[in-house]
Short mmCIF file of C-alpha atoms in Angstrom, two decimals:
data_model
loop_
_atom_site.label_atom_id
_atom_site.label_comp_id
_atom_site.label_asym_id
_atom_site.label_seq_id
_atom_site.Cartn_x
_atom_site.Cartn_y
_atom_site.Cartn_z
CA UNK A 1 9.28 22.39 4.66
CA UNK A 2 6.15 20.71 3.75
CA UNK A 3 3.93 24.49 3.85
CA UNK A 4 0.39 22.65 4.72
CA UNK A 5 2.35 20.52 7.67
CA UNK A 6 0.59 22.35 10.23
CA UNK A 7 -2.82 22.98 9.24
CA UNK A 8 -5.98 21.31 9.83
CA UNK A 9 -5.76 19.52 6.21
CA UNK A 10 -2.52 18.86 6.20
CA UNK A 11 -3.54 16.84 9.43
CA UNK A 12 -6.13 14.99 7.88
CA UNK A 13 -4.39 14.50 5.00
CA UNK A 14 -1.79 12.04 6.23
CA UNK A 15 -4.44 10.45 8.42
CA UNK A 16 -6.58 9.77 5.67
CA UNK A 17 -4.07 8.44 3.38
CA UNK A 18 -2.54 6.12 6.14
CA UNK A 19 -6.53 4.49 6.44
CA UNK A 20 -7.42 4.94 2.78
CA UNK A 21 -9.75 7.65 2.57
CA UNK A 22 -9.82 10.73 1.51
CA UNK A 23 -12.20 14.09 2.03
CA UNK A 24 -11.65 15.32 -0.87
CA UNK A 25 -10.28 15.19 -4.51
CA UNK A 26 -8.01 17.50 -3.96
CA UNK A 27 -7.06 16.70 -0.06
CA UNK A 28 -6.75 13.42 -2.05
CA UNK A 29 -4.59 14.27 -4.97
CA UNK A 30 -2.12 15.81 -2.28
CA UNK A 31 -1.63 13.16 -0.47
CA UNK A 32 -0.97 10.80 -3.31
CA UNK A 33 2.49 10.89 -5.17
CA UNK A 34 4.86 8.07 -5.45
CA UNK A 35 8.24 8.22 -4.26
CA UNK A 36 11.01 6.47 -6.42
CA UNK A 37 10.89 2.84 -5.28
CA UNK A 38 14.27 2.17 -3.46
CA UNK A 39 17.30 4.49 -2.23
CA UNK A 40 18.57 3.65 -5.53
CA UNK A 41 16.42 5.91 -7.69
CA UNK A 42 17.85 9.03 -6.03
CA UNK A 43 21.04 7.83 -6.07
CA UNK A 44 21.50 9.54 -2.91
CA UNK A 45 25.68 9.52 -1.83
CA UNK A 46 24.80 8.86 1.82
CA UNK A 47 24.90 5.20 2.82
CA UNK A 48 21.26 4.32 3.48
CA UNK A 49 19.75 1.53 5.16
CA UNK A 50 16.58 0.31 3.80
CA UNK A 51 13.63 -0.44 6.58
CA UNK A 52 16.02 -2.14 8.71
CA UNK A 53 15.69 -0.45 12.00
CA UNK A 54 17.52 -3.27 14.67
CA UNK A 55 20.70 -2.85 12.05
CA UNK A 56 20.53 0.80 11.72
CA UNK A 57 20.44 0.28 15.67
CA UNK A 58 23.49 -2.44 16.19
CA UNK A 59 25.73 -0.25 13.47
CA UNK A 60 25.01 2.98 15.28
CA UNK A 61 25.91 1.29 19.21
CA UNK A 62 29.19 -0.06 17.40
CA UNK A 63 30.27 3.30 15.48
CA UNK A 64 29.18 5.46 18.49
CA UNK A 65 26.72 7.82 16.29
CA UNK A 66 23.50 8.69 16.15
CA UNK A 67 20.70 7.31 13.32
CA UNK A 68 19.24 10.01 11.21
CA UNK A 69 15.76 8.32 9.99
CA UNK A 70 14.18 9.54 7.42
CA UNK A 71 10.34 8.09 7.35
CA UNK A 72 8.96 8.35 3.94
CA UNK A 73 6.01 6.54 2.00
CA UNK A 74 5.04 5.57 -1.87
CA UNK A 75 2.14 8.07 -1.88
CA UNK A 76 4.10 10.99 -0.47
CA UNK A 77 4.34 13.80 -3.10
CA UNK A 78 7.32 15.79 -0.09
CA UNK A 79 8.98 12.51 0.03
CA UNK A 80 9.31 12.07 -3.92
CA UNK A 81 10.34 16.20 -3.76
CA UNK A 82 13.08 15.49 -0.97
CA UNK A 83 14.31 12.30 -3.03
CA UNK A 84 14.28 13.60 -6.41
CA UNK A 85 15.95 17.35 -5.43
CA UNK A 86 17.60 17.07 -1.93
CA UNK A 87 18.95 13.55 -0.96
CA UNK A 88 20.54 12.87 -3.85
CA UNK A 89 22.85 15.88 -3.53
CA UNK A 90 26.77 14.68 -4.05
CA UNK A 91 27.62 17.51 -1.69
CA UNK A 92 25.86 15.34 1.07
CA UNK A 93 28.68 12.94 0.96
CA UNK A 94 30.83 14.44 3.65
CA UNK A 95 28.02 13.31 6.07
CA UNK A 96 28.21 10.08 5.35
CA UNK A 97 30.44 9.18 8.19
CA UNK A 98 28.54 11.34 10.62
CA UNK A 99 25.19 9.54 10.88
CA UNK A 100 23.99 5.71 10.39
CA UNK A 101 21.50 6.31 7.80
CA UNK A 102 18.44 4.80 7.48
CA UNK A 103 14.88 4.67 5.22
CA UNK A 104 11.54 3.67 6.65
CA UNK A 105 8.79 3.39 4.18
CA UNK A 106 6.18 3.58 7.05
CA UNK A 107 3.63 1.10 4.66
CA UNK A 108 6.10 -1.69 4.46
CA UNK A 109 4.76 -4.29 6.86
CA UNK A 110 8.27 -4.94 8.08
CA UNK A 111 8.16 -1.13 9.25
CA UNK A 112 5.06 -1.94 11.78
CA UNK A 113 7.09 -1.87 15.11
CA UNK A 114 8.83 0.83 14.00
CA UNK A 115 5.71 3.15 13.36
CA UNK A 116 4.42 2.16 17.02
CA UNK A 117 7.35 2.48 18.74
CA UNK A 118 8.27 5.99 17.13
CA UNK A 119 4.67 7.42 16.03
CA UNK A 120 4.61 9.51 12.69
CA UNK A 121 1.83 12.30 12.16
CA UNK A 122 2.93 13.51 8.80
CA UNK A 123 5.45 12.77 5.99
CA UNK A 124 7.78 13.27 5.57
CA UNK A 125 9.48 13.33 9.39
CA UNK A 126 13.32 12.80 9.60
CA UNK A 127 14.46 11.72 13.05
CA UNK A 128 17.51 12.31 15.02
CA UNK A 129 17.60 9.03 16.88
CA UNK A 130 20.18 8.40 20.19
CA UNK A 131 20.78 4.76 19.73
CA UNK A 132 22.08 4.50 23.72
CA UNK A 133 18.40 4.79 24.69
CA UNK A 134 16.19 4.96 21.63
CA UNK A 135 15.09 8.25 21.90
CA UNK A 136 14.16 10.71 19.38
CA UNK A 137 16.64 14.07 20.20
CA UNK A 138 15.08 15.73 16.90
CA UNK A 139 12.38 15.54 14.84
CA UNK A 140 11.96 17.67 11.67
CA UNK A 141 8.82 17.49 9.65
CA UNK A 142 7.70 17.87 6.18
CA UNK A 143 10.83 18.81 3.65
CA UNK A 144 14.27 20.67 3.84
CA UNK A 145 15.99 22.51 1.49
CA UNK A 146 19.92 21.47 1.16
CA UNK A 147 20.47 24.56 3.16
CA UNK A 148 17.88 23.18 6.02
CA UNK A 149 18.99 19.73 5.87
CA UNK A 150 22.65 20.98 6.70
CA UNK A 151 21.44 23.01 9.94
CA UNK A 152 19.26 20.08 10.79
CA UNK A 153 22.35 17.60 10.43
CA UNK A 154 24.59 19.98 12.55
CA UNK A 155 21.60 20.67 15.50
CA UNK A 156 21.06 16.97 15.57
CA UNK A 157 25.01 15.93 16.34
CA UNK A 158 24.18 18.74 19.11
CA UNK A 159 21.33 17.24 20.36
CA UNK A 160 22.65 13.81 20.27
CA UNK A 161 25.61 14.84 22.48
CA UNK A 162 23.19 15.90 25.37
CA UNK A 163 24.47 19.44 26.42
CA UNK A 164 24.18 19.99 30.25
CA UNK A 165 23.95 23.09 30.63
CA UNK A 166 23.50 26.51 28.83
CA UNK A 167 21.39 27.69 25.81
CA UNK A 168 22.34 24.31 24.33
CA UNK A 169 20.86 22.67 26.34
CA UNK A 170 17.98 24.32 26.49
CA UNK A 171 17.32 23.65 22.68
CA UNK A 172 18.81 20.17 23.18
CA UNK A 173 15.31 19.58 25.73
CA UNK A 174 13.01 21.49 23.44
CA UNK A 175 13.78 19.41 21.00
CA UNK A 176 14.04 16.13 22.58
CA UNK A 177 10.40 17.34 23.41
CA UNK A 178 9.02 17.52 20.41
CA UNK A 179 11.29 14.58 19.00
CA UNK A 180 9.49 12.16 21.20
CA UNK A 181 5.96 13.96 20.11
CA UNK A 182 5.31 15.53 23.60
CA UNK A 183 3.68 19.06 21.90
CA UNK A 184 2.09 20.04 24.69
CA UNK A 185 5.52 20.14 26.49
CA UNK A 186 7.81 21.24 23.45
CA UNK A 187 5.45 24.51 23.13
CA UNK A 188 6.82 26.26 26.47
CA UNK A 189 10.30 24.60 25.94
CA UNK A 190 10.54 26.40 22.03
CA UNK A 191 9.51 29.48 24.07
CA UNK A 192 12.16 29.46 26.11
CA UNK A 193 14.47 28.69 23.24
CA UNK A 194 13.71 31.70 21.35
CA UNK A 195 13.65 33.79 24.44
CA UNK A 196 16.79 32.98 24.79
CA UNK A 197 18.18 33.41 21.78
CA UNK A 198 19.90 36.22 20.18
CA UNK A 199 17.40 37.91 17.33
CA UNK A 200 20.29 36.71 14.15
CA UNK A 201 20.56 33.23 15.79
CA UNK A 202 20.56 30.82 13.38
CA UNK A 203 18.46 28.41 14.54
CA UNK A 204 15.23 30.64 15.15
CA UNK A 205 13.34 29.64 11.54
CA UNK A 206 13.78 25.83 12.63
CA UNK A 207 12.65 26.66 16.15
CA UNK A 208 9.65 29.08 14.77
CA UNK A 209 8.44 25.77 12.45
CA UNK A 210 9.00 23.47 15.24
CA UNK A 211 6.94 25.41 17.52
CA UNK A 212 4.09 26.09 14.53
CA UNK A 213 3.71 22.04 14.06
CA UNK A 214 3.52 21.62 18.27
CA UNK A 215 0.97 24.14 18.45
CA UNK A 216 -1.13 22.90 15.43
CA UNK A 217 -0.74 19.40 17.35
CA UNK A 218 -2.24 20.82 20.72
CA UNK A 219 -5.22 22.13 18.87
CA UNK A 220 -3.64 25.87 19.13
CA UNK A 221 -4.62 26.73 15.51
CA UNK A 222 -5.50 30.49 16.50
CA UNK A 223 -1.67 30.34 18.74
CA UNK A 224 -0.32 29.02 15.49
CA UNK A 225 -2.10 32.05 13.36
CA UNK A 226 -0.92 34.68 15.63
CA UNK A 227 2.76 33.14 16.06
CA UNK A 228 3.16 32.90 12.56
CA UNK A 229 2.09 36.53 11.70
CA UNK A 230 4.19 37.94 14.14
CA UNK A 231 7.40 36.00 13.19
CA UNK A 232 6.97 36.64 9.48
CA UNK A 233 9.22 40.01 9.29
CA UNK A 234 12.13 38.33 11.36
CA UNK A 235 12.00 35.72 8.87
CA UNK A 236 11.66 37.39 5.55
CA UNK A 237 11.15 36.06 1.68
CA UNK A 238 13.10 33.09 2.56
CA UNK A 239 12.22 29.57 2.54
CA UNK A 240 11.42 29.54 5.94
CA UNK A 241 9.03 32.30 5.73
CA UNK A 242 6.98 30.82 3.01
CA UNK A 243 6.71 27.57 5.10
CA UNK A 244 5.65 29.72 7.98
CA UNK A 245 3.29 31.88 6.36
CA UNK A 246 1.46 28.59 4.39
CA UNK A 247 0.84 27.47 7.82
CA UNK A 248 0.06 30.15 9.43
CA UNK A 249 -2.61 30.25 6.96
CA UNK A 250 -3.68 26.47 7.72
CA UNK A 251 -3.82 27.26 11.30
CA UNK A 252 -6.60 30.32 10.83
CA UNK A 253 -8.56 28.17 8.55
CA UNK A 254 -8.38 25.53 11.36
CA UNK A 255 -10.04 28.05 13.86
CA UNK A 256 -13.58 27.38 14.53
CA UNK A 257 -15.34 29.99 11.97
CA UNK A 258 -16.32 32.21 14.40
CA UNK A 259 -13.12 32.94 16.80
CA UNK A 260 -12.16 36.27 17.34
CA UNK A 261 -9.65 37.68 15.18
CA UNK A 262 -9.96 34.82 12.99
CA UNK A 263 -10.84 36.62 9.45
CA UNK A 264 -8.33 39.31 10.17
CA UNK A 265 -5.65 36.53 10.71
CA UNK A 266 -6.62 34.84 7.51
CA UNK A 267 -6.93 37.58 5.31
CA UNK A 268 -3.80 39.26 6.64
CA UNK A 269 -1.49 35.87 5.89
CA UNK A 270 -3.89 35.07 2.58
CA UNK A 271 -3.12 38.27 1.48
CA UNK A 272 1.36 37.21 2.32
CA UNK A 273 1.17 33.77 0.82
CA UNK A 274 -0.39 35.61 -2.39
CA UNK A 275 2.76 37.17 -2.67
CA UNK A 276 5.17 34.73 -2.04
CA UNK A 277 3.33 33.07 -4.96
CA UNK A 278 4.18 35.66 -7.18
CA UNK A 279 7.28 36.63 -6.55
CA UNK A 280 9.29 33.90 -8.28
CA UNK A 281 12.24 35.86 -7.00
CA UNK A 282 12.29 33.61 -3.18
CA UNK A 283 13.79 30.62 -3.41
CA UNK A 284 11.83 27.74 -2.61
CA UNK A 285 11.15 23.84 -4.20
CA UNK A 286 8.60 23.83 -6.42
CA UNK A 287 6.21 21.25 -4.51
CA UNK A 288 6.81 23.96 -1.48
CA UNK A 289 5.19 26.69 -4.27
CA UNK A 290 2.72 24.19 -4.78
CA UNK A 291 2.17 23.96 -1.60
CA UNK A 292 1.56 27.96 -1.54
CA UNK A 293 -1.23 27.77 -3.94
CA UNK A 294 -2.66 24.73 -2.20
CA UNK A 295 -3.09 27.03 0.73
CA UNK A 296 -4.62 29.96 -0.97
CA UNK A 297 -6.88 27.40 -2.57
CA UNK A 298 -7.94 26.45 0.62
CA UNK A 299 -8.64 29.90 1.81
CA UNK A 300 -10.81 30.93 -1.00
CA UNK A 301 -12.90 27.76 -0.48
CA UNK A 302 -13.12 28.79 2.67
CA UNK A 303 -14.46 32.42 1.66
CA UNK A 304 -17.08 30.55 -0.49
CA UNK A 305 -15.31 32.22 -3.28
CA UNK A 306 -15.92 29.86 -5.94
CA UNK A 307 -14.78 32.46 -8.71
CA UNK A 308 -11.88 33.12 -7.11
CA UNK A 309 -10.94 29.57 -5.79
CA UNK A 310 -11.32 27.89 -9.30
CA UNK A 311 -9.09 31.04 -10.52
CA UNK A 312 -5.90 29.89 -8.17
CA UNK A 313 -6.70 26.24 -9.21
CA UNK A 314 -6.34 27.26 -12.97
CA UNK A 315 -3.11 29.36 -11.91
CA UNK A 316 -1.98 26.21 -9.83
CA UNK A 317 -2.49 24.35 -12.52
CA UNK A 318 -0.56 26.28 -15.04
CA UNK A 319 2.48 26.52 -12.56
CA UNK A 320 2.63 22.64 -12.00
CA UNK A 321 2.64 21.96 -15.86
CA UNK A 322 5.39 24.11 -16.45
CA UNK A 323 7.67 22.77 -13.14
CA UNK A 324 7.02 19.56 -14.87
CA UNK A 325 8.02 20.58 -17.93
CA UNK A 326 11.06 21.35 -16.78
CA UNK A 327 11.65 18.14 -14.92
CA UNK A 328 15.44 16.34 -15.93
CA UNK A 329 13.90 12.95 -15.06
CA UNK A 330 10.90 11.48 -14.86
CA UNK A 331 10.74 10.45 -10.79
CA UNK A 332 11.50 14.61 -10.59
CA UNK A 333 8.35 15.11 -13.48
CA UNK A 334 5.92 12.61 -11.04
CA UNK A 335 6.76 14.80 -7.80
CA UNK A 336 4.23 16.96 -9.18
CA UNK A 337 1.50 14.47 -10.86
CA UNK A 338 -0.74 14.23 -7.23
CA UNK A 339 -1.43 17.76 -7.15
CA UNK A 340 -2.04 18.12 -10.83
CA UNK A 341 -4.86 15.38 -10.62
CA UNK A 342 -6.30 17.15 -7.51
CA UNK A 343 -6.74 20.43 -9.52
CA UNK A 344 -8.37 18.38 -12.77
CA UNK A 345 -10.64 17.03 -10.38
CA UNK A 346 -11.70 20.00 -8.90
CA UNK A 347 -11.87 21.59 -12.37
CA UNK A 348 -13.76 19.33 -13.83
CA UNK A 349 -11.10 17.83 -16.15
CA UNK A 350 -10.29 14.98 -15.50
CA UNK A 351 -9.23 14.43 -19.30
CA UNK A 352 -6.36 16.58 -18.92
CA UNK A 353 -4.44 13.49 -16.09
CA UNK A 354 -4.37 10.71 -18.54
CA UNK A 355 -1.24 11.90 -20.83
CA UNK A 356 0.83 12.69 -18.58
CA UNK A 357 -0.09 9.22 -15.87
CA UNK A 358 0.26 7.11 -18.80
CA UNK A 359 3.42 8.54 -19.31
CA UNK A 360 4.41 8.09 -15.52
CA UNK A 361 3.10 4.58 -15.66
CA UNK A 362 5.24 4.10 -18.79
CA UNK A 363 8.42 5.52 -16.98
CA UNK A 364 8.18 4.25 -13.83
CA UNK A 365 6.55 0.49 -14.09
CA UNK A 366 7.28 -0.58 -10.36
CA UNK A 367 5.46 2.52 -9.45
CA UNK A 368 1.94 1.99 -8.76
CA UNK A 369 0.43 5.81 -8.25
CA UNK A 370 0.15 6.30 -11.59
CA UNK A 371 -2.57 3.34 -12.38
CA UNK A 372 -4.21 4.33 -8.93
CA UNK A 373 -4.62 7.65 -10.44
CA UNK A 374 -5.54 6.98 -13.60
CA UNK A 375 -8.53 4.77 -12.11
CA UNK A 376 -9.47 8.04 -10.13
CA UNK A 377 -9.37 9.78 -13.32
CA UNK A 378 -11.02 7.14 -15.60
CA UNK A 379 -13.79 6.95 -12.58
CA UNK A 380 -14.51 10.51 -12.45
CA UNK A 381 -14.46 10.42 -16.53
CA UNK A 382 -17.22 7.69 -16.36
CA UNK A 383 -14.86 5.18 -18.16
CA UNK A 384 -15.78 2.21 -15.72
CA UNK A 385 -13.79 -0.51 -17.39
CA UNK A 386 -10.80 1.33 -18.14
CA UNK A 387 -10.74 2.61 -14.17
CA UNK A 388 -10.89 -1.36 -13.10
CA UNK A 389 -8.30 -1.80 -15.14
CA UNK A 390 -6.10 0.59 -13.96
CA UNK A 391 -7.32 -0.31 -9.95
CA UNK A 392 -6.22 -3.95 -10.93
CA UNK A 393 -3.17 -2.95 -12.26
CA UNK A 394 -2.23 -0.77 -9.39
CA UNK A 395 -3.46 -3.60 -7.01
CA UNK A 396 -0.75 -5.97 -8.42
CA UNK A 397 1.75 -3.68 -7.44
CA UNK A 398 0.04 -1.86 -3.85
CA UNK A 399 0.79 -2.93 0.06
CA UNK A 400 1.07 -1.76 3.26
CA UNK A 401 -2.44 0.79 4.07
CA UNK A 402 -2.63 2.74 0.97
CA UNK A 403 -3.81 -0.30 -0.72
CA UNK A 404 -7.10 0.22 0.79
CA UNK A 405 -7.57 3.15 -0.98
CA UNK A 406 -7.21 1.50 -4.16
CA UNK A 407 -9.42 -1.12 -3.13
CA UNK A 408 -11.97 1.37 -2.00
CA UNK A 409 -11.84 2.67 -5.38
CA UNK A 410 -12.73 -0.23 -7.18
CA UNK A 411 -15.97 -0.26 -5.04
CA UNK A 412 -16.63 2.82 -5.85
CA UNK A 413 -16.66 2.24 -9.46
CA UNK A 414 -18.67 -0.99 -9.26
CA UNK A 415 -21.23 1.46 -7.17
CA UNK A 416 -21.13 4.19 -9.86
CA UNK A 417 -22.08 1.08 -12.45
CA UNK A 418 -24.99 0.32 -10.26
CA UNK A 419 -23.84 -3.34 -9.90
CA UNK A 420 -24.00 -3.36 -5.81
CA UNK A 421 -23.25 -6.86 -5.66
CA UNK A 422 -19.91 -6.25 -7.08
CA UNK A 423 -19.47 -3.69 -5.24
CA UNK A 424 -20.12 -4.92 -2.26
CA UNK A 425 -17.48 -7.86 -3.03
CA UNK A 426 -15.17 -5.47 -3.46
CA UNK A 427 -15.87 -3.87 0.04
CA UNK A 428 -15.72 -7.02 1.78
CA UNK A 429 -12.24 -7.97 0.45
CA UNK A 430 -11.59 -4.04 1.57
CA UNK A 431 -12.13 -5.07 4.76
CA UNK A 432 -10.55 -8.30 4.83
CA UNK A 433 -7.27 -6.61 4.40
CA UNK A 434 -7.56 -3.76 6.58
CA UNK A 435 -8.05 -6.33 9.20
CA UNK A 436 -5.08 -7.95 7.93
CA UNK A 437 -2.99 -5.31 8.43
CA UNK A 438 -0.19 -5.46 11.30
CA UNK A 439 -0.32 -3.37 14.39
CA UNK A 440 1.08 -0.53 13.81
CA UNK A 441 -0.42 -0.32 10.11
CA UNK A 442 -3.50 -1.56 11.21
CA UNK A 443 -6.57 1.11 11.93
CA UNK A 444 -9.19 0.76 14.19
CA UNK A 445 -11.09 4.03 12.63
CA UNK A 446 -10.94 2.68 9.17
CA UNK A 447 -12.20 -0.85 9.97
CA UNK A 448 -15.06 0.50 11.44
CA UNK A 449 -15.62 3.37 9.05
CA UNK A 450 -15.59 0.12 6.34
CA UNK A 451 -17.88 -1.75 8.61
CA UNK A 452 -20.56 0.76 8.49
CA UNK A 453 -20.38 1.45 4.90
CA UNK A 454 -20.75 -2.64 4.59
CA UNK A 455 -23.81 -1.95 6.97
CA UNK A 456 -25.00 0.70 4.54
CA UNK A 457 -24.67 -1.10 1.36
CA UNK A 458 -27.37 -2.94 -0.74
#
């Protein structure tokens, strides 16, 4: 799983790459990776519908299945992961009968209803859909190993057939629950689940994430913190414990700073992420390890531990240059060129992005992260004209709400040049398109936050 899913960050994260900002470089850099344009880049076996929902929904009523929907967008370093390492697994293939399968890139304007009718708080989310009546019967969200994606294909035919009665069913509600994004609800249903169940039932590390992302929803952070401490020996150096120890870790660093019990809580799961970093021995994707160090980051930031943050950024840094090193193909080499700006930026070297995005720009031409990039890059290098360029040259290629960011980033530069009336130009066409925008893409928040700056400008 995506290991930031449930913390604060990870939470404003998505929600400032859907409107185009960003806190911070490196809140930014996570949230910015590309994911191979089309099903056909990862050649995935299973028989994929592009952002077609009302056929995904007439072929699912005829065959009698359900729709597994897997929401994804261009920016989406997880999605790229799950593309480039999971999906296009030829041992997938005896699914293919099992599920109508469908893609929604959730800033694809044809994609609007879609994101109203089934809201998405963080990428990537695969659905379980029940064509008879629309309604989510499981949501899963951030990544999957092969492994996970197999139990989540098997508890979503359960949930799909609507058990009665039982321990099935009781899962099957839980998870309708939190499929239709009712957290408060799914929290005491997942409680009942894993009161339930037998302590080697398989399905506890799903159930344990599931409930982490609820709580994180409600606001719980200091729930989350505590539930995720507590569940780490059950669930061991496995995947699933890394992904529940990263957000355990979000969660405390969520807390207001002075909650009781909060330091304990974060230096006790600090202190367990540390050494799930290091021990190269559990198995997890490399953007999960990232993922890992992203968290630790965060929690040495948070401990005003300059030293010590810039230390795991350097270490971060190190690991992500060797994973892509090792990458077969470039879309698998891009997964990890979001997070590798991020840590530049927040080193101080921004010099150190521009080989390897003009190689991704090179490789992957329809792609247009690695221009955006390189204008952040070029911007924070003081190169003004070559980060227009690149803006313009990502702009050709851009839609749906991440092109705001983009645009916003062009103003930015024109500010940094001191021409303001260029700038502000550039912030009135931002506008103009966010306003364009369909519902469903369109965002309130970000209009006005635009507005103001507009207000603000010379």
């Amino acid at each position: 799983m995506n290991l930031l899913r449930t913390s604060l960050i990870a939470s404003l994260t998505f929600l400032a790459a859907a409107a185009g900002f960003s806190p911070t470089p490196v809140i930014a850099a996570r949230a910015a990776a590309k994911a191979p344009a089309g099903r056909e880049a990862a050649r995935s076996p299973l028989p994929f519908i592009a952002d077609d929902y009302p056929q995904a929904l007439a072929r699912a009523r005829a065959l009698e299945v359900p729709i597994f929907v897997e929401t994804w967008a261009p920016w989406c370093h997880t999605c790229r992961s799950m593309r480039a390492f999971v999906l296009n697994d030829p041992s997938l293939a005896k699914h293919a009968d099992e599920f109508v399968w469908l893609e929604i890139d959730t800033e694809n304007a044809r994609n609007a209803s879609f994101r109203k009718q089934y809201p998405i708080q963080a990428l990537p989310t695969m659905l379980i859909v029940d064509p008879n009546d629309e309604q989510v019967v499981l949501r899963w969200v951030g990544a999957a190993t092969l492994p996970q994606l197999e139990a989540l294909l098997r508890d979503g035919r359960n949930a799909a057939a609507r058990p009665e009665a039982g321990f099935e069913a009781v899962l099957a509600r839980a998870d309708r629950l939190y499929g239709e994004a009712r957290y408060t609800e799914a929290v005491p249903a997942f409680r009942d689940v894993l009161a339930q169940a037998a302590s080697d039932w398989p399905g506890r590390p799903r159930t344990v994430e599931s409930l982490l992302f609820a709580l994180s929803n409600t606001g719980a952070h200091g729930e989350c913190a505590r539930l995720a401490r507590a569940a780490l020996p059950g669930l061991g150096r496995t995947t699933a414990g890394a992904s529940a120890a990263g957000s355990g870790l979000g969660c405390a660093l969520g807390m207001p700073a002075d909650s009781a019990g909060r330091s304990e809580l974060v230096a006790a799961l600090e202190t367990t992420v540390a050494g799930l970093v290091a021990d190269r021995s559990v198995r997890m994707a490399d953007d999960d390890r990232s993922g890992l160090y992203g968290a630790l980051y965060d929690a040495r930031q948070d401990a005003k531990d300059e030293a010590g943050a810039r230390k795991i950024a350097q270490e971060w840094a190190a690991f992500l240059e060797g994973a892509a090193a090792g990458a077969r193909t470039p879309d698998q080499r891009a997964t990890f060129d979001s997070h590798r700006l991020g840590i530049y930026l927040e080193l101080d070297e921004p010099e150190r992005a521009i080989q390897m995005l003009e190689a991704s720009e090179r490789d992957l031409p329809d792609d247009y992260n690695p221009p955006a990039r390189l204008a952040a890059a070029y911007r924070a290098m003081k190169r003004w004209p070559q980060a227009l360029a690149a803006a313009d040259r990502a702009l050709a290629k851009a839609y749906g709400p991440r092109k705001i960011r983009i645009l916003r980033t062009r103003a930015d530069v024109y500010k940094d040049m001191g021409d303001s009336a260029a700038a502000r130009r550039a912030l009135e066409e931002t506008l103009s398109y966010a306003e364009s925008l369909p519902t469903g893409q369109r965002s309130e928040a970000t209009i006005a936050e635009l507005k103001k700056l507009m207000a603000l400008a010379p």
